[in-house]
mmCIF file of C-alpha atoms in Angstrom:
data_model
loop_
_atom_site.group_PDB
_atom_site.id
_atom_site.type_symbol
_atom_site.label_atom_id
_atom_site.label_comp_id
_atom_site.label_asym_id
_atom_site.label_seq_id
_atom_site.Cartn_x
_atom_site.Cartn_y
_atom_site.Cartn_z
ATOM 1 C CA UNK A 271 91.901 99.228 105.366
ATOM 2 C CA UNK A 272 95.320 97.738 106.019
ATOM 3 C CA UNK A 273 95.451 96.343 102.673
ATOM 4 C CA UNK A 274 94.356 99.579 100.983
ATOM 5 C CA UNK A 275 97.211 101.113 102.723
ATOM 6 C CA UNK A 276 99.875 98.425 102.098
ATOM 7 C CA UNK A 277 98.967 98.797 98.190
ATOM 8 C CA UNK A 278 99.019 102.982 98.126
ATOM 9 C CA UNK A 279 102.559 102.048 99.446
ATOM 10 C CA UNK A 280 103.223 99.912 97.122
ATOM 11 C CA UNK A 281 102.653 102.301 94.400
ATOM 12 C CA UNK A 282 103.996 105.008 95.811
ATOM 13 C CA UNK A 283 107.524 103.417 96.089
ATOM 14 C CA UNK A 284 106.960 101.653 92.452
ATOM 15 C CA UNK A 285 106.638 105.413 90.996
ATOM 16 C CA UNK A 286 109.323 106.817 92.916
ATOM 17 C CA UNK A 287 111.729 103.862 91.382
ATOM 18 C CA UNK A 288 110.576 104.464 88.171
ATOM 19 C CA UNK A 289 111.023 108.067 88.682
ATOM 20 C CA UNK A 290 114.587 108.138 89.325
ATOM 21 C CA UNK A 291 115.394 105.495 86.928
ATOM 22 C CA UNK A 292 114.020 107.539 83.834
ATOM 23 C CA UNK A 293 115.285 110.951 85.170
ATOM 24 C CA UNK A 294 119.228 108.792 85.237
ATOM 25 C CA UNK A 295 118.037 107.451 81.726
ATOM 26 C CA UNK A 296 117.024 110.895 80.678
ATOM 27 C CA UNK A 297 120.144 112.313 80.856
ATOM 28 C CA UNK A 298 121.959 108.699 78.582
ATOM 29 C CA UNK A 299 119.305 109.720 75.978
ATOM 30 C CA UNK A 300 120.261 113.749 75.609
ATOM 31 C CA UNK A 301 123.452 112.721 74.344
ATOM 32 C CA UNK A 302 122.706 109.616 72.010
ATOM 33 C CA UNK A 303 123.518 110.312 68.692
ATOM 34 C CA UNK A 304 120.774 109.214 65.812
ATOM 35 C CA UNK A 305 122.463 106.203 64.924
ATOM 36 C CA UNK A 306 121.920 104.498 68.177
ATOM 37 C CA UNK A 307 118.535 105.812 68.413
ATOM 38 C CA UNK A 308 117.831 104.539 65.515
ATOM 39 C CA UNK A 309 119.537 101.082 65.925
ATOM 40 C CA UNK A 310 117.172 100.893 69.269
ATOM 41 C CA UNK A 311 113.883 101.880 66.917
ATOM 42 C CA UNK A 312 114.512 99.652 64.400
ATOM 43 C CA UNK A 313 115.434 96.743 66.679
ATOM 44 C CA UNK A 314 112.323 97.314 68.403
ATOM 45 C CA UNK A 315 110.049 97.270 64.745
ATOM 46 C CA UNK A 316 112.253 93.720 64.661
ATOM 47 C CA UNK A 317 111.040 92.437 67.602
ATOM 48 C CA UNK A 318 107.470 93.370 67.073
ATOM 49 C CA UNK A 319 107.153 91.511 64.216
ATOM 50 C CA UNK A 320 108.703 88.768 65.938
ATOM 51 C CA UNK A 321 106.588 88.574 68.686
ATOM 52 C CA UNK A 322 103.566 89.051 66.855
ATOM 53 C CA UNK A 323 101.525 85.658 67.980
ATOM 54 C CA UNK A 324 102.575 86.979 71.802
ATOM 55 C CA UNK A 325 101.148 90.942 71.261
ATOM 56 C CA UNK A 326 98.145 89.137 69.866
ATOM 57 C CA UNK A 327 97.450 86.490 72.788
ATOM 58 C CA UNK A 328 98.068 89.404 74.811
ATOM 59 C CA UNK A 329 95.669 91.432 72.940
ATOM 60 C CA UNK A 330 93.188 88.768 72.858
ATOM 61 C CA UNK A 331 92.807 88.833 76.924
ATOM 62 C CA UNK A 332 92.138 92.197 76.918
ATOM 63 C CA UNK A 333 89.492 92.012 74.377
ATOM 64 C CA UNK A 334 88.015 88.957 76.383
ATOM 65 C CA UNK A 335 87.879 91.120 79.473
ATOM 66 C CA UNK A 336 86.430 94.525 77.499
ATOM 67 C CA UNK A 337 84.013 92.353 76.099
ATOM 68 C CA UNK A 338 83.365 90.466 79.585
ATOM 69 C CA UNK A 339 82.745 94.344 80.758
ATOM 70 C CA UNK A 340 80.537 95.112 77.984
ATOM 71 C CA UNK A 341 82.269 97.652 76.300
ATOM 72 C CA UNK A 342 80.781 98.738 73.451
ATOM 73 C CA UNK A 343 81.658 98.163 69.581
ATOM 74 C CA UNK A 344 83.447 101.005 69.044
ATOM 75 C CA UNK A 345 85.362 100.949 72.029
ATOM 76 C CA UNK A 346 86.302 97.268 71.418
ATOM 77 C CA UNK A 347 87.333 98.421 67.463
ATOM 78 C CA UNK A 348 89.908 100.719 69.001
ATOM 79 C CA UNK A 349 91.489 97.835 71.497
ATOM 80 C CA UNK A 350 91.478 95.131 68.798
ATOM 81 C CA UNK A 351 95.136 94.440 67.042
ATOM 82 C CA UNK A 352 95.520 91.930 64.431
ATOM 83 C CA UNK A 353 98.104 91.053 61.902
ATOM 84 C CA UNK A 354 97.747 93.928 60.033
ATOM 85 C CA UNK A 355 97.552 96.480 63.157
ATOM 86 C CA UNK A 356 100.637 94.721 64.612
ATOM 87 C CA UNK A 357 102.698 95.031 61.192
ATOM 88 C CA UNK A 358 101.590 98.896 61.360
ATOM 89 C CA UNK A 359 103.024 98.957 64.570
ATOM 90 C CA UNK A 360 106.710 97.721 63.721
ATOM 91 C CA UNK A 361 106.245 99.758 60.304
ATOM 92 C CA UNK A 362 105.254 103.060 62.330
ATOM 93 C CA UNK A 363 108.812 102.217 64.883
ATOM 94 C CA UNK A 364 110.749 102.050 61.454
ATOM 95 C CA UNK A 365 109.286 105.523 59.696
ATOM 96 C CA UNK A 366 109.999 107.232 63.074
ATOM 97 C CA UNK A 367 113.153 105.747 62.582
ATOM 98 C CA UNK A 368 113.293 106.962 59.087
ATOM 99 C CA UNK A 369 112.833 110.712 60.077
ATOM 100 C CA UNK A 370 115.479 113.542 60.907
ATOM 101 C CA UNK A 371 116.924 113.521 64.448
ATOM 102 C CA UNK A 372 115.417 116.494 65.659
ATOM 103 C CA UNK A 373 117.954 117.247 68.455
ATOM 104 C CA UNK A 374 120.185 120.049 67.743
ATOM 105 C CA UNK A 375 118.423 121.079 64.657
ATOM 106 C CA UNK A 376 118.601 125.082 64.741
ATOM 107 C CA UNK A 377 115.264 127.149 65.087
ATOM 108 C CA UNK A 378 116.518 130.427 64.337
ATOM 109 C CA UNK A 379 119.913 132.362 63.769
ATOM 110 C CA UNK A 380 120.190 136.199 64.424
ATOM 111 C CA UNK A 381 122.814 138.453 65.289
ATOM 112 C CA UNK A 382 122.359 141.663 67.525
ATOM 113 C CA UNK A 383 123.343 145.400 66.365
ATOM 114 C CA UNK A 384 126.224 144.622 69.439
ATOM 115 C CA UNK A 385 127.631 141.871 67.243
ATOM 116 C CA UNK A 386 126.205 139.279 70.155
ATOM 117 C CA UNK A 387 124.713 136.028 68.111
ATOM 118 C CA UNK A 388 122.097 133.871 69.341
ATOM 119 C CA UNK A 389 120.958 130.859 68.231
ATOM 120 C CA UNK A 390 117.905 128.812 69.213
ATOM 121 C CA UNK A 391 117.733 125.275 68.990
ATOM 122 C CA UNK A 392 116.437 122.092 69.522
ATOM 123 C CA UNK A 393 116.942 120.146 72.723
ATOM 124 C CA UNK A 394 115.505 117.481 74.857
ATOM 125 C CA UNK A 395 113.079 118.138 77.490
ATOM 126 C CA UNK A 396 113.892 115.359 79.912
ATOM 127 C CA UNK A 397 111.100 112.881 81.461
ATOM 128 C CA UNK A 398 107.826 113.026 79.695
ATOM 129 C CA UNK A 399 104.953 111.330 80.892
ATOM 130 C CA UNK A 400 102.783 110.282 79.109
ATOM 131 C CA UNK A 401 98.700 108.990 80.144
ATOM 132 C CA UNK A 402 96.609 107.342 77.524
ATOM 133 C CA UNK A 403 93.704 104.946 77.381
ATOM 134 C CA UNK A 404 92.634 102.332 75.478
ATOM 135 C CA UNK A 405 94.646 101.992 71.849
ATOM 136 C CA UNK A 406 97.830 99.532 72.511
ATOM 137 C CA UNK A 407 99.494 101.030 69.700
ATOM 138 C CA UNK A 408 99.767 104.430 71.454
ATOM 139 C CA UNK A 409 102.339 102.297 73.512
ATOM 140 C CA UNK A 410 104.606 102.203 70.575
ATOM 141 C CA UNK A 411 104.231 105.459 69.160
ATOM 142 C CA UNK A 412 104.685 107.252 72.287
ATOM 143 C CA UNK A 413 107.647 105.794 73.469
ATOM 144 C CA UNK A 414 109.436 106.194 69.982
ATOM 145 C CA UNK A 415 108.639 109.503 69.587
ATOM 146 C CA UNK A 416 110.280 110.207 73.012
ATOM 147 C CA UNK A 417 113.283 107.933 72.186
ATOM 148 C CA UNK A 418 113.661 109.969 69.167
ATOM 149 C CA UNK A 419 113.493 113.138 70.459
ATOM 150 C CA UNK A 420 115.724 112.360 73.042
ATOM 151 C CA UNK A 421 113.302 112.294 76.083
ATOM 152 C CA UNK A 422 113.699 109.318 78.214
ATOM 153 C CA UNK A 423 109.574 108.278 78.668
ATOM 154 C CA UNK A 424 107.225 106.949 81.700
ATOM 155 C CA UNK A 425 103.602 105.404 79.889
ATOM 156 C CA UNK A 426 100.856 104.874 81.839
ATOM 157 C CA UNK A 427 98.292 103.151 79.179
ATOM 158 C CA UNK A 428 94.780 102.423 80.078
ATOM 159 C CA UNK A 429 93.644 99.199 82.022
ATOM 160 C CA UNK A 430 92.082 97.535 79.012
ATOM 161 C CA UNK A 431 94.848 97.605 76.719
ATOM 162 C CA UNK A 432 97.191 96.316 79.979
ATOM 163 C CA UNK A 433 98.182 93.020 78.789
ATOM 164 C CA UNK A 434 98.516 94.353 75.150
ATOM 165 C CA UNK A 435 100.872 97.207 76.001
ATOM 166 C CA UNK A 436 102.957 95.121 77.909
ATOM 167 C CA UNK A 437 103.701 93.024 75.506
ATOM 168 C CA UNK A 438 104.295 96.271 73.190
ATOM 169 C CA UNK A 439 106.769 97.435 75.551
ATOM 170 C CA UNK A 440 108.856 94.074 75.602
ATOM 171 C CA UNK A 441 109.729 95.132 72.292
ATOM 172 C CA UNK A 442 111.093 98.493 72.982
ATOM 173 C CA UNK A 443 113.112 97.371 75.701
ATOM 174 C CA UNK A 444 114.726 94.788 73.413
ATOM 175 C CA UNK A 445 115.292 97.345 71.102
ATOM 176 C CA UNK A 446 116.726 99.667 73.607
ATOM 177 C CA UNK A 447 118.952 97.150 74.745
ATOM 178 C CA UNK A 448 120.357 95.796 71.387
ATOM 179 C CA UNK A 449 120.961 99.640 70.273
ATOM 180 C CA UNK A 450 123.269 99.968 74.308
ATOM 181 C CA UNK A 451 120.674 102.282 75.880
ATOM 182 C CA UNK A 452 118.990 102.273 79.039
ATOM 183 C CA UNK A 453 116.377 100.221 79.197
ATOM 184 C CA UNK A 454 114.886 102.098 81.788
ATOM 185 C CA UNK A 455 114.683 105.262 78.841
ATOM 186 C CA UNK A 456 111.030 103.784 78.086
ATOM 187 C CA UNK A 457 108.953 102.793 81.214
ATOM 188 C CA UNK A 458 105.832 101.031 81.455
ATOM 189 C CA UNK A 459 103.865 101.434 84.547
ATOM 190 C CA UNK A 460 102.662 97.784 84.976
ATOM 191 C CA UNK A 461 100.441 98.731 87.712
ATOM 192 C CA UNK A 462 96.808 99.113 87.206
ATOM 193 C CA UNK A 463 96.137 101.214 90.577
ATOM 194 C CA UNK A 464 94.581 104.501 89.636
ATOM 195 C CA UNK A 465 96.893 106.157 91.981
ATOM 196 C CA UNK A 466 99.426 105.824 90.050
ATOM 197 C CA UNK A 467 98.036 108.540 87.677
ATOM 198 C CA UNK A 468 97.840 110.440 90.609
ATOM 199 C CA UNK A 469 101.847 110.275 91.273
ATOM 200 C CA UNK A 470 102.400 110.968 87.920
ATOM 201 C CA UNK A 471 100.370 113.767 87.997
ATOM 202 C CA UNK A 472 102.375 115.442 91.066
ATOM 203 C CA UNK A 473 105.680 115.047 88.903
ATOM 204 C CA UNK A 474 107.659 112.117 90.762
ATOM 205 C CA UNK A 475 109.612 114.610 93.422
ATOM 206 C CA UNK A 476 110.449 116.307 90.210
ATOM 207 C CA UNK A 477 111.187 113.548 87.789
ATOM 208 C CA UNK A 478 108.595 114.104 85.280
ATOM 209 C CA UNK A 479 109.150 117.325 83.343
ATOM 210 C CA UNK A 480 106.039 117.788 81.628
ATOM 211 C CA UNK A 481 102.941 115.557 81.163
ATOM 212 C CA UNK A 482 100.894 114.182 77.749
ATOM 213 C CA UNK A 483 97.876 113.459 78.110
ATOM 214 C CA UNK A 484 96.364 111.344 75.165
ATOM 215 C CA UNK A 485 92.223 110.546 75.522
ATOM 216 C CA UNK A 486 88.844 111.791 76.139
ATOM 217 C CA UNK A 487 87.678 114.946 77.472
ATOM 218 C CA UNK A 488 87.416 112.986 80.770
ATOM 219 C CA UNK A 489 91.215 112.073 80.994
ATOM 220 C CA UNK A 490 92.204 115.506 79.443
ATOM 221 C CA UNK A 491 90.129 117.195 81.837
ATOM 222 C CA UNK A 492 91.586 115.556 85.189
ATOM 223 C CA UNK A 493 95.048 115.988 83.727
ATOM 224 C CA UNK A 494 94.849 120.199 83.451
ATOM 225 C CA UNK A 495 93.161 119.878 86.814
ATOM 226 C CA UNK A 496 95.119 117.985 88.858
ATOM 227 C CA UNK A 497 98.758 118.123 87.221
ATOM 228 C CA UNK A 498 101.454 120.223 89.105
ATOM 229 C CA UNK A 499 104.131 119.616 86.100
ATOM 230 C CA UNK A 500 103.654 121.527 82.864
ATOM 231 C CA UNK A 501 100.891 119.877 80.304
ATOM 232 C CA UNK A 502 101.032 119.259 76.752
ATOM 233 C CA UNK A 503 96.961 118.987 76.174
ATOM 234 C CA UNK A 504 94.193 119.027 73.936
ATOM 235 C CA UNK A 505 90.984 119.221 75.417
ATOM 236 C CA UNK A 506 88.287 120.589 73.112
ATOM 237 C CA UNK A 507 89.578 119.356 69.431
ATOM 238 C CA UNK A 508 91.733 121.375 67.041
ATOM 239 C CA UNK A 509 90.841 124.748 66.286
ATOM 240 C CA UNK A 510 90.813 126.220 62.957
ATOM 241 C CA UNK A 511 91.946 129.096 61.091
ATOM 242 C CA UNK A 512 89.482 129.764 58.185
ATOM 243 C CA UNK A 513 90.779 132.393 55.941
ATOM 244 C CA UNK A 514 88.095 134.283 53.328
ATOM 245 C CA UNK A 515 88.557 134.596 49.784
ATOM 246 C CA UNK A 516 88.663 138.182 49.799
ATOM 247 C CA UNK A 517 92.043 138.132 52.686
ATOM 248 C CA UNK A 518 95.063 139.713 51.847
ATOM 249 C CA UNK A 519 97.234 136.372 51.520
ATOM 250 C CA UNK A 520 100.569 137.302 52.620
ATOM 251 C CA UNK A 521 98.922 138.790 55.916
ATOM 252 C CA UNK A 522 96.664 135.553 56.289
ATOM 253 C CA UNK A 523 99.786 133.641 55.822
ATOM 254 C CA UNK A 524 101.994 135.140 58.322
ATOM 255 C CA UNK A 525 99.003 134.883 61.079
ATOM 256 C CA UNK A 526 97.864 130.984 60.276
ATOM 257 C CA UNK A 527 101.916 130.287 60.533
ATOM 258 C CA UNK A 528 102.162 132.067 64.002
ATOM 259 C CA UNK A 529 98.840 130.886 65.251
ATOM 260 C CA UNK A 530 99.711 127.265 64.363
ATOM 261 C CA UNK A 531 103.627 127.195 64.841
ATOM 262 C CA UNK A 532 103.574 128.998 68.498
#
């Protein structure tokens, strides 16, 4: 019991750190401009390639143990990286890279009858958390789409891809070091206590501004349950808009934009 108690300690303080850190780094990212974001990005894709015999030893213990566990095929397809997976990886840090910074990018421009103009546009959120399971790669992706967007990022990756992501995540530190940033802007929770979820899921005293969950139902489920920050989710697949032959186009346009832009 006392050791169950001295570890939900543990974590607790581990989460709070990272909390803070990320909500400090949050507020380094808001204001980088696109060319040290995308110095950091492309450092990172750098790094992955270098470090490509490490992801893969790292990957290879965490197959060992799936398969130990007796995951099944599939499951064990989805963990598996290789030298082609791992170049995907560094290529997908250097096309998100590649795209338009979308921080201060204007929405909409109106003016009112009163002369009064309003604009709305584009602007960081903060601290996302994001909660994922097995598929290292999600590691990268995640935390590069945050670091583009201007979001400083807190991943919490399943247990079977552990030693995979954190070998991932060595490479996006590097890259958000070489670029001048934080490195605290991309976290990695490298605890594999299930409370951390749990921590995550209660917003870090108000760290975490919204949470992502990426997974099955299961995951997606607990996530809307539990969660008392705001949730980006999926839960029962995309849903379609199927427009007839016979629809009046221009109308069918104007409600497939607003059903899948809003």
């Amino acid at each position: 019991m006392q050791r169950a108690t001295d570890t939900n300690e543990a974590t607790a303080t581990l989460m709070d750190r990272i909390g803070i850190a990320a909500r400090e780094a949050a507020r380094a990212l808001a204001l980088a401009p696109r060319e040290v974001k995308d110095k950091a990005l492309k450092a990172a894709a750098h790094a992955v390639v270098r470090e490509t015999p490490a992801i893969l030893a790292a990957n290879a213990k965490d197959v060992e143990t799936a398969r130990a566990a007796g995951r099944i095929a599939s499951y064990i397809d989805r963990l598996v990286l290789n030298e082609k997976r791992v170049a995907g990886i560094a290529q997908g840090l250097e096309d998100i890279a590649a795209l338009a910074d979308p921080v201060g990018t204007v929405l909409a421009d109106w003016t009112r009858p009163n002369g009064l103009r309003i604009q709305r546009v584009r602007v960081p959120i903060g601290v996302i958390g994001i909660i994922y399971e097995s598929r290292p790669n999600v590691t990268a992706d995640a935390g590069a789409l945050s670091l583009k967007s201007g979001n400083a990022a807190i991943l919490r990756g399943g247990s079977d891809s552990h030693h995979s992501s954190l070998a991932i995540h060595a490479c996006l530190v590097e890259g958000l070091t070489a670029a001048g940033l934080p490195a605290t802007a991309i976290q990695y929770v490298e605890t594999t206590d299930r409370d951390a979820v749990g921590h995550m899921l209660a917003g870090l005293g108000g760290a975490i501004d919204v949470i992502v969950p990426r997974g099955g139902k299961g995951l997606v489920q607990r996530v809307q349950d539990e969660a008392r920050v705001p949730v980006f989710a999926h839960l029962e697949g995309i849903c379609h808009t199927y427009v007839d032959a016979a629809a009046e186009l221009e109308m069918a346009m104007n409600v497939v934009v607003n059903a899948k832009m809003r």
